[in-house]
XYZ file of N, CA and C in Angstrom:
645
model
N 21.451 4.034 -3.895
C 22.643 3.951 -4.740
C 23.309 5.316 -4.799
N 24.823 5.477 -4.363
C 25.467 6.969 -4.528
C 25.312 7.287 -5.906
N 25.378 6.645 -6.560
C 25.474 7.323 -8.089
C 24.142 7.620 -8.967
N 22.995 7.297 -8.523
C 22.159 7.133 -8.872
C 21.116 7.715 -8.268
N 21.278 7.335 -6.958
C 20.206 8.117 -5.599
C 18.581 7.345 -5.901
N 17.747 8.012 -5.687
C 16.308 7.487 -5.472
C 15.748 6.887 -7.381
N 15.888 6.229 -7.364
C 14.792 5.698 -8.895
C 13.224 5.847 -9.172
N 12.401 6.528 -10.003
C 10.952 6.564 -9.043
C 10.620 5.408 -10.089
N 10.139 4.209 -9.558
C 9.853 2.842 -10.005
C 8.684 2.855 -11.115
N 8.439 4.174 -12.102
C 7.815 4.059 -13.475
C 8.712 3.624 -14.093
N 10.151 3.558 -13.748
C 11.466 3.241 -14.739
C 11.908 1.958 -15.158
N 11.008 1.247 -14.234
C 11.534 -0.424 -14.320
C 10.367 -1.543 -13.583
N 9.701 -0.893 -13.071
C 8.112 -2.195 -12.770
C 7.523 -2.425 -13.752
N 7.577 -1.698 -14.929
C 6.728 -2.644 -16.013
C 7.549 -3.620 -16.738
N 9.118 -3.018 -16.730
C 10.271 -4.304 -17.490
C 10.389 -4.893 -16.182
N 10.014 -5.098 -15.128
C 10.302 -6.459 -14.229
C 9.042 -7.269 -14.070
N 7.365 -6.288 -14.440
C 6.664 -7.104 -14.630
C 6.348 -8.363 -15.700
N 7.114 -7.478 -16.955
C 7.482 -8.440 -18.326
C 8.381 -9.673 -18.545
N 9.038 -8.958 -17.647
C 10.159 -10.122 -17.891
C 10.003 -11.269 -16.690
N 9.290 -11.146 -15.581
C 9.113 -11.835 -14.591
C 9.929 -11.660 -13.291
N 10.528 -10.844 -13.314
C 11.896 -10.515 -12.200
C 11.409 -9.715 -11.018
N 10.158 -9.564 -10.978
C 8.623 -8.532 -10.314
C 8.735 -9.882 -8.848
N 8.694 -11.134 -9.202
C 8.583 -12.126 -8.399
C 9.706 -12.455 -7.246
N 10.962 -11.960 -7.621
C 11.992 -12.101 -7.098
C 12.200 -11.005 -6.464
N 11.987 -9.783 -7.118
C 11.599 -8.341 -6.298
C 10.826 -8.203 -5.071
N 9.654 -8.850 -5.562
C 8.557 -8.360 -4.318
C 8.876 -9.103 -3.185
N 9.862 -10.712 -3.754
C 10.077 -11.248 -2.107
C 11.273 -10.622 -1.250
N 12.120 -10.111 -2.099
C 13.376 -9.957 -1.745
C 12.726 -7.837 -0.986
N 12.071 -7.596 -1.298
C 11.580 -6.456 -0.723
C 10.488 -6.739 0.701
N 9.742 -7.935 0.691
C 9.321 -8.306 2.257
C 9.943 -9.073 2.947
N 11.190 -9.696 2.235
C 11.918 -10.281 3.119
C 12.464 -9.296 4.089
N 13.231 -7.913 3.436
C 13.593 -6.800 4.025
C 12.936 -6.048 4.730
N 11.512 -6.637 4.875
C 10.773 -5.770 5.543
C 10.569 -6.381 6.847
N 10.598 -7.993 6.677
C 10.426 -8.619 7.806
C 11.507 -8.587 8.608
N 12.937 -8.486 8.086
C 14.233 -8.197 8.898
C 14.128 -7.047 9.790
N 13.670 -5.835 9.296
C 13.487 -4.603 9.855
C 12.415 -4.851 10.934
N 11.107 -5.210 10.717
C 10.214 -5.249 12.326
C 11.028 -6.489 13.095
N 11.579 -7.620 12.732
C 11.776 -8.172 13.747
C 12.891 -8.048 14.449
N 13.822 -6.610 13.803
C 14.887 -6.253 14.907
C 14.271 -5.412 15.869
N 13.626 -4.719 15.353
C 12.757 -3.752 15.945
C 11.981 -4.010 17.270
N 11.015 -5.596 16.949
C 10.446 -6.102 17.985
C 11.502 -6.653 18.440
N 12.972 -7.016 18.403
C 13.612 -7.887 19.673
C 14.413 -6.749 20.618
N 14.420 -5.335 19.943
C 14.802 -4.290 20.458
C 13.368 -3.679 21.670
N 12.388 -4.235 21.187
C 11.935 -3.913 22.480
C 11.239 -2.552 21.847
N 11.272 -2.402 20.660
C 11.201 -0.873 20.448
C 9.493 -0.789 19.579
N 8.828 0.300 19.490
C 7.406 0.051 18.564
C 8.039 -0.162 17.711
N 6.904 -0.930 17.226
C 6.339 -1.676 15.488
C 5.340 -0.847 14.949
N 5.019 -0.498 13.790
C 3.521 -0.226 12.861
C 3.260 -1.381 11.823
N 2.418 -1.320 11.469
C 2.225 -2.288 10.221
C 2.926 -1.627 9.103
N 3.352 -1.928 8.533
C 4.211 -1.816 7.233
C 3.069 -2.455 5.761
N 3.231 -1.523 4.512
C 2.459 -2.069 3.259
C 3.485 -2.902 2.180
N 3.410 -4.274 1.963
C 4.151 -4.480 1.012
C 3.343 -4.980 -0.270
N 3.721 -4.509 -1.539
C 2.925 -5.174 -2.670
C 3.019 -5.844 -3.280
N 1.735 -7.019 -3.919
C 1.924 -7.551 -4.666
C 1.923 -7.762 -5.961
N 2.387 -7.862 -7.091
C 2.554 -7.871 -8.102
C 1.641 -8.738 -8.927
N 0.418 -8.164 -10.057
C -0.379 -9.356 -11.251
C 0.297 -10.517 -11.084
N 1.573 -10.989 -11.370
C 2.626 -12.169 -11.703
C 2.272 -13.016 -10.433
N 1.845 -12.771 -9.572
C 1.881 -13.823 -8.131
C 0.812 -14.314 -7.999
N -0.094 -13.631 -8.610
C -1.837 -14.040 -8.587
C -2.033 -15.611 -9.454
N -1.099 -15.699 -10.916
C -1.078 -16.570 -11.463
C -0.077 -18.015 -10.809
N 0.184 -17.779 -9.947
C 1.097 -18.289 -9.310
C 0.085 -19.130 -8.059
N -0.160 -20.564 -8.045
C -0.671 -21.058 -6.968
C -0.242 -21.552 -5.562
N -0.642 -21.317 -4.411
C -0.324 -20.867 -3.018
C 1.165 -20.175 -2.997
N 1.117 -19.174 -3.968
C 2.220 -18.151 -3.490
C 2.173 -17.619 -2.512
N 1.685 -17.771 -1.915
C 1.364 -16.829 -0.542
C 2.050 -17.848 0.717
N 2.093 -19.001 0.234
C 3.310 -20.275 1.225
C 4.211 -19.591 1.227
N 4.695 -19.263 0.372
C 6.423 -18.521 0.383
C 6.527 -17.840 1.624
N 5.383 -16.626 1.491
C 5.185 -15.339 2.312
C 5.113 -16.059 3.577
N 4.087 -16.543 4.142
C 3.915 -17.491 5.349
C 5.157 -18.016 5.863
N 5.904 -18.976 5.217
C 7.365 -19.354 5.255
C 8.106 -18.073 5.678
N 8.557 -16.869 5.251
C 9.313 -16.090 5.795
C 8.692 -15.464 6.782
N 7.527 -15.259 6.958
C 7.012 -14.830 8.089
C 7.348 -15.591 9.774
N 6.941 -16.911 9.142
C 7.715 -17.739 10.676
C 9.305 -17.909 10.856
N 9.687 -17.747 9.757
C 10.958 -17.555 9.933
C 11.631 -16.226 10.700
N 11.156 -15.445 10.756
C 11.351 -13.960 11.652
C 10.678 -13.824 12.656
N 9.718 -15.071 12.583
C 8.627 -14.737 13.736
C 8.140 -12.928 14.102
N 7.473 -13.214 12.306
C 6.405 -11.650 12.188
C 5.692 -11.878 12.938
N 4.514 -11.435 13.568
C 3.035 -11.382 13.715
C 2.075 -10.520 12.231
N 1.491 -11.471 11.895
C 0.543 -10.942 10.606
C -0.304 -9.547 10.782
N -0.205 -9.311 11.549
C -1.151 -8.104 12.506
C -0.010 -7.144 11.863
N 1.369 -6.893 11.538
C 2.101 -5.451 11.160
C 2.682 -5.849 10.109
N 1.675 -6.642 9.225
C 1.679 -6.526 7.620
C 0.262 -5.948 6.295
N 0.289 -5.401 6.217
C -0.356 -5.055 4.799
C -0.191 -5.416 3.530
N -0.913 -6.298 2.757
C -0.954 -6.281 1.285
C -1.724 -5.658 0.715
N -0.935 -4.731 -0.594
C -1.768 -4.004 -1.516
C -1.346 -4.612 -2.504
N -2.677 -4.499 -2.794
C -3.252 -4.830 -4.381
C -3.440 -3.860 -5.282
N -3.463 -4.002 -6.375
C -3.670 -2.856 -7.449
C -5.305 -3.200 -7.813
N -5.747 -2.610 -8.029
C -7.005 -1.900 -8.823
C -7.220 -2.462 -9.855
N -6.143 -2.152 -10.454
C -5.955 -2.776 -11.991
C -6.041 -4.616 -11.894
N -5.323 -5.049 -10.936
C -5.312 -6.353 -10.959
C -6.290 -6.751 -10.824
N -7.359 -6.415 -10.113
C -8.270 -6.846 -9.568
C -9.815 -7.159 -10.850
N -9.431 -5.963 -11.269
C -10.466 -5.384 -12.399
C -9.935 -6.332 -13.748
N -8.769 -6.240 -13.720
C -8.104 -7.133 -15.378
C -7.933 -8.468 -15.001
N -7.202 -9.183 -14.063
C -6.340 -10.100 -14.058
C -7.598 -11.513 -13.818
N -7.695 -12.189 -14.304
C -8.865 -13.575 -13.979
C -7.678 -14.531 -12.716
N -7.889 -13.815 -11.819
C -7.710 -14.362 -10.566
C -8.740 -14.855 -9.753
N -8.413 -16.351 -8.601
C -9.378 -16.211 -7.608
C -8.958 -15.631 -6.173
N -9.645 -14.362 -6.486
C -9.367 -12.879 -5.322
C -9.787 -13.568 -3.902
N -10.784 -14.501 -4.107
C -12.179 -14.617 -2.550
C -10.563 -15.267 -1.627
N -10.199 -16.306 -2.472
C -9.301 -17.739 -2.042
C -7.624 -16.788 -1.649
N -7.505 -15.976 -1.920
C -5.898 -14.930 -1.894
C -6.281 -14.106 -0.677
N -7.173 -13.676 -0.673
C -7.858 -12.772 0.379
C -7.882 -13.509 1.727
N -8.533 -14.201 1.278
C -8.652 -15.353 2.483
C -7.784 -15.700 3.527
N -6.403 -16.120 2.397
C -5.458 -16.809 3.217
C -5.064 -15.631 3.363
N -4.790 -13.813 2.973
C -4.127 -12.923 3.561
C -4.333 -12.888 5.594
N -5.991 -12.681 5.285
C -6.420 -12.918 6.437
C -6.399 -13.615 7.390
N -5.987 -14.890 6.752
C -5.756 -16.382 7.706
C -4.285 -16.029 8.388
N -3.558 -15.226 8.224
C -2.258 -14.696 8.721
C -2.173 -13.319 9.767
N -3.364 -13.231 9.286
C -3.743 -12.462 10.432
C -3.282 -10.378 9.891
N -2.968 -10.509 8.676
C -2.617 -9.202 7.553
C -4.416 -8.559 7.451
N -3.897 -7.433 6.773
C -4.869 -6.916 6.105
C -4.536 -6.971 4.771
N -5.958 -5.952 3.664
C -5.436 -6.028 2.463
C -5.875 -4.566 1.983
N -5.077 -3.964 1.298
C -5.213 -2.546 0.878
C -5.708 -2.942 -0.931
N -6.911 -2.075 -1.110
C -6.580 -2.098 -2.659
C -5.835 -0.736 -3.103
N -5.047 -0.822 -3.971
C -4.445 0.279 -4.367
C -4.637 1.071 -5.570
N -4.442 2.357 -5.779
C -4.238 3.065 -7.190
C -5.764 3.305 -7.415
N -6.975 3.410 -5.936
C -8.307 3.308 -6.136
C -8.358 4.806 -7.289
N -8.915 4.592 -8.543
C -9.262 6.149 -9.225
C -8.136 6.397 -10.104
N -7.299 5.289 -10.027
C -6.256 6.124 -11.196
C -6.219 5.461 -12.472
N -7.529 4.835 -12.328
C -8.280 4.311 -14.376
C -9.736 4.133 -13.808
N -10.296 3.713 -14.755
C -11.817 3.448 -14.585
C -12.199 2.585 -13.310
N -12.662 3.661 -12.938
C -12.679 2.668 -11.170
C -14.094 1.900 -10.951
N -14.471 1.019 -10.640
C -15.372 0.241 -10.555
C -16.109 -0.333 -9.322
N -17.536 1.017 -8.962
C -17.819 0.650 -7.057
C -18.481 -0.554 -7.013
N -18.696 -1.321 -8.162
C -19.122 -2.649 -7.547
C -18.057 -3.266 -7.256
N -16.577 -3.244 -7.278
C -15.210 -3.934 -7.053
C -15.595 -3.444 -5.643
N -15.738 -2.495 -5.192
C -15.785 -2.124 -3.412
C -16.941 -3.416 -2.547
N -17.694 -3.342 -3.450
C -19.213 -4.173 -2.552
C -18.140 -6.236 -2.676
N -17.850 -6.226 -3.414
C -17.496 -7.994 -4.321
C -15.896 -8.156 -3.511
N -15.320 -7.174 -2.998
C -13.667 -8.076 -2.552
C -13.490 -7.204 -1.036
N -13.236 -8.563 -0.438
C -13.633 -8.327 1.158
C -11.820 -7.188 1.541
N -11.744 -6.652 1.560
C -10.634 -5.594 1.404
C -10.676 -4.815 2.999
N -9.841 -4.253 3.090
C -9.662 -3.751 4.481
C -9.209 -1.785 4.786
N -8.474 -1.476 3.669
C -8.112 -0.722 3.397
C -8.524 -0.499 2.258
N -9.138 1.038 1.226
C -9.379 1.557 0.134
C -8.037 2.833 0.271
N -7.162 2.768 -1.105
C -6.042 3.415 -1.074
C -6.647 4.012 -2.146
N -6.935 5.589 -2.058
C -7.833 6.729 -2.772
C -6.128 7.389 -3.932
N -6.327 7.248 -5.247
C -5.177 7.685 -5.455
C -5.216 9.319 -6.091
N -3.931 10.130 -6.174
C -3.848 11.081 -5.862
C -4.584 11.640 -7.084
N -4.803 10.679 -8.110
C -5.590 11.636 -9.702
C -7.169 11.925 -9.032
N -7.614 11.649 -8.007
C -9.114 11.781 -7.576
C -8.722 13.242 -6.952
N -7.511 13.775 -6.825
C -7.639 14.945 -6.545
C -8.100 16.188 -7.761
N -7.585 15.631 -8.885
C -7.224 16.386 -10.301
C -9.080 16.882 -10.669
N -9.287 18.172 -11.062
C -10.361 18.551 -11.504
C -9.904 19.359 -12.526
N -10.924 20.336 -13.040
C -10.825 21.191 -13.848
C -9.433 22.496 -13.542
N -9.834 22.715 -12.429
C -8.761 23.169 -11.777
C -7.756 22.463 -10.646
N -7.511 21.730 -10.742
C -6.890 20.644 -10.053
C -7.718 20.719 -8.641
N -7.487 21.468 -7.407
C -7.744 20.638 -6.216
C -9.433 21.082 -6.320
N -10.323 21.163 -7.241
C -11.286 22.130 -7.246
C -12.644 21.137 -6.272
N -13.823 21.820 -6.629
C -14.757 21.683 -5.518
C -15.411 20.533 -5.935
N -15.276 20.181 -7.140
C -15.818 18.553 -7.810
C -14.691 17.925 -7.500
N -13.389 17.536 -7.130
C -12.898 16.670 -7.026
C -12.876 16.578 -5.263
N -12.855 17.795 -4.303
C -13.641 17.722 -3.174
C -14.611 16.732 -3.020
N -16.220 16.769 -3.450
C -17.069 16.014 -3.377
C -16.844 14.881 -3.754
N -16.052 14.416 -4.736
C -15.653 13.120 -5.112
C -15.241 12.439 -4.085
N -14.028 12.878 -3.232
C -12.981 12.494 -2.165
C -14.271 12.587 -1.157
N -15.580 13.376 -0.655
C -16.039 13.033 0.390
C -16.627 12.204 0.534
N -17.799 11.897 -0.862
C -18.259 11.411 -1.473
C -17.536 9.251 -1.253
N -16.336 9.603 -1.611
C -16.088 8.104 -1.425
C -15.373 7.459 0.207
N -15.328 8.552 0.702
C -14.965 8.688 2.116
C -15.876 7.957 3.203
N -17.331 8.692 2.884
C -18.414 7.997 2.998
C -18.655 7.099 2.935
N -18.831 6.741 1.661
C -18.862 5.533 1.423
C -18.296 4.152 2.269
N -17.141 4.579 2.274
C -16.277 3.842 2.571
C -16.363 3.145 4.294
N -16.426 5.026 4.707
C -16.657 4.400 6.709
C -18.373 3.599 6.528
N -19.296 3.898 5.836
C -20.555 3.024 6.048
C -20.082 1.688 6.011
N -19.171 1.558 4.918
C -19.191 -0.352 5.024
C -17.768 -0.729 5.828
N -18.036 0.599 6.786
C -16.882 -0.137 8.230
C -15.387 -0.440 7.796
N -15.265 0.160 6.552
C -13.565 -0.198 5.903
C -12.943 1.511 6.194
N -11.644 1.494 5.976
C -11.086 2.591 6.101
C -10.157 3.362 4.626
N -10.314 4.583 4.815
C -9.471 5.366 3.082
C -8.457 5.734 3.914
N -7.162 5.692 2.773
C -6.426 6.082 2.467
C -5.694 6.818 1.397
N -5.302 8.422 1.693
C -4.986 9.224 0.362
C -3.796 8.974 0.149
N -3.366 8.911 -1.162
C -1.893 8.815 -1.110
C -1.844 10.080 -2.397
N -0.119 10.540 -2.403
C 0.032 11.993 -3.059
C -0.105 13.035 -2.411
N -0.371 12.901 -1.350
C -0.934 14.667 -0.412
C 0.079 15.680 -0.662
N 0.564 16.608 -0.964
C 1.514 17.528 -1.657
C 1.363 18.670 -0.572
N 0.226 18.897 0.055
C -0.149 19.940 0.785
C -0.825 20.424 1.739
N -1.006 21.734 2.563
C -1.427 21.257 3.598
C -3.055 21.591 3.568
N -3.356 22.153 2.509
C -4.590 22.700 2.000
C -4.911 21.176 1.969
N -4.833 20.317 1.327
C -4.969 19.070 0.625
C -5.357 18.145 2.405
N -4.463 18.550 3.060
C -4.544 17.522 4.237
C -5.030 17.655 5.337
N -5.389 18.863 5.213
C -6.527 19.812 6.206
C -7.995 19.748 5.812
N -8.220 19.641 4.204
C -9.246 19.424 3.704
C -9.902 17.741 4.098
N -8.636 16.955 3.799
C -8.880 15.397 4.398
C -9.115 14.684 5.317
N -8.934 15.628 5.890
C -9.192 15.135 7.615
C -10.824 15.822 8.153
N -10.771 16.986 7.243
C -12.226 17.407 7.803
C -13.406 16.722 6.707
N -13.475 15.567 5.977
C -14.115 14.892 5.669
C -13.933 12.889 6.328
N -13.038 13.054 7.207
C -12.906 11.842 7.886
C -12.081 10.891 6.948
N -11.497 11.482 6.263
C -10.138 10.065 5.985
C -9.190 9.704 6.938
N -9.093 8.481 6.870
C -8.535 7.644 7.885
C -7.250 8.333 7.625
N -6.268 8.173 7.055
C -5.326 7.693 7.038
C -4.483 8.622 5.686
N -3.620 9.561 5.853
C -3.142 10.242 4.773
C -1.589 9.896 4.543
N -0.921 9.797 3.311
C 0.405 10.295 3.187
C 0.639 10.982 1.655
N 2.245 11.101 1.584
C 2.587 11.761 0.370
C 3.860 12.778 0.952
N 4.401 13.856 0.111
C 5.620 14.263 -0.141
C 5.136 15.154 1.085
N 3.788 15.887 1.547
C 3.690 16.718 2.718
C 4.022 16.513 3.939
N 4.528 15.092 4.273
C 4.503 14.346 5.349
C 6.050 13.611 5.195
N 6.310 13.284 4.172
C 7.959 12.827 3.698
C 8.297 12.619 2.628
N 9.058 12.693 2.154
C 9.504 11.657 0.670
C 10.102 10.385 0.729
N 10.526 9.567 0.123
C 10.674 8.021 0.018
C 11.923 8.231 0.909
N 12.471 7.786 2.204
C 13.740 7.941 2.786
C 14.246 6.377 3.018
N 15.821 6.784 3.377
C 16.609 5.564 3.906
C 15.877 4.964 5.384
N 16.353 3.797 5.592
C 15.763 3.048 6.360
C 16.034 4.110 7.729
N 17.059 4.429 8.186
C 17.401 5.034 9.015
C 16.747 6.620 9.825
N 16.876 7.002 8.481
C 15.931 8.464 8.513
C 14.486 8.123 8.599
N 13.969 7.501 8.204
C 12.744 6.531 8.897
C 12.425 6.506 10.275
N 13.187 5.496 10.763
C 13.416 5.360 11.938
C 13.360 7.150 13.097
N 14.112 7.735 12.565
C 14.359 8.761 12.822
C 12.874 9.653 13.281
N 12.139 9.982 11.968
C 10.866 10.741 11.912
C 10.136 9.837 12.447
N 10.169 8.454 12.677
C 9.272 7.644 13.294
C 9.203 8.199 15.029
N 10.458 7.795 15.837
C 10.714 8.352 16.726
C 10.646 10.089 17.167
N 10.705 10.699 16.623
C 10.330 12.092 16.579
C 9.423 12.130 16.558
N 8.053 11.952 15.774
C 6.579 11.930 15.461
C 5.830 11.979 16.590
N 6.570 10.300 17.336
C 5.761 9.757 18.210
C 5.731 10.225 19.972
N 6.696 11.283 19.600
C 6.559 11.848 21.234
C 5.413 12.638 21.203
């Protein structure tokens, strides 16, 4: 928006989770996502998997995930360059059946990210109990006494570990730095982002650093 520019979405996901308008959001945001890879794939040009999320509100919602399926053949996605993340929180609060959502993510041939891993009371029996694909490490597991200090180090290797034993992969999100992302890589995290790497951009400028990156 010119007048407005970037919104950072603490400003309005909890009044669209309240009011229910979270539902109309999240489709109308993978619909846009599916427009974008499938120009992409008729251009002939690379694809990555892309993360889109889902919202508590859809869980209560039975075979919501038809919808998703439905626009998927409609663009003729391949499920293979989609990601669903989940929140943490949902998982831990919401009396959902996770096994049966999971399932059909997979039956599409997606993965599933849990998200916001560490940014409330995090719970490692939730890691062993939901067949998940991605662990999204969030950026407060960096925060120590002194913020990037040597206990929140061991924490981050500590669940890193963890993580490659049961053959799943981490992801940091927040990386601010290069101390931060030099440190992450020499404990084997898969997979890093955050403001060190980009900030939230237009579709275009995307495109852009995508193509640049990849030479």
């Amino acid at each position: 928006d010119d007048k407005y520019g970037f919104i950072n979405t603490q400003y309005f996901i909890d009044l669209f989770e309240n009011d229910g308008f979270i539902l109309k959001l999240d489709l109308f945001v993978f619909e846009t996502v599916l427009k974008d890879l499938s120009e992409r794939i008729n251009r002939n040009e690379k694809v990555i998997p892309i993360s889109v999320n889902l919202s508590r509100r859809h869980f209560h919602i039975d075979n919501f995930l038809d919808e998703y399926e439905e626009l998927m053949n409609k663009y003729n996605v391949d499920g293979k360059y989609l990601d669903f993340e989940i929140t943490e929180s949902v998982i831990l609060n919401e009396r959902i059946n996770l096994d049966n959502i999971i399932t059909k993510i997979h039956s599409l041939g997606s993965t599933v990210s849990i998200d916001d891993f560490g940014s409330g009371f995090s719970n490692l029996s939730m890691i062993n109990k939901v067949d998940f694909d991605y662990l999204k490490l969030d950026k407060k597991l960096f925060v120590g006494k002194s913020y990037f200090d040597d206990n929140s180090k061991r924490i981050l290797e500590m669940v890193c570990e963890l993580i490659k034993s049961l053959r799943k992969k981490t992801i940091c999100e927040g990386v601010e730095s290069k101390k931060q992302a030099t440190f992450l890589k020499s404990i084997g995290c898969d997979y890093i982002q955050g403001y060190y790497y980009s900030k939230p951009c237009e579709k275009e400028e995307f495109a852009k650093q995508f193509e640049e990156n990849k030479k």
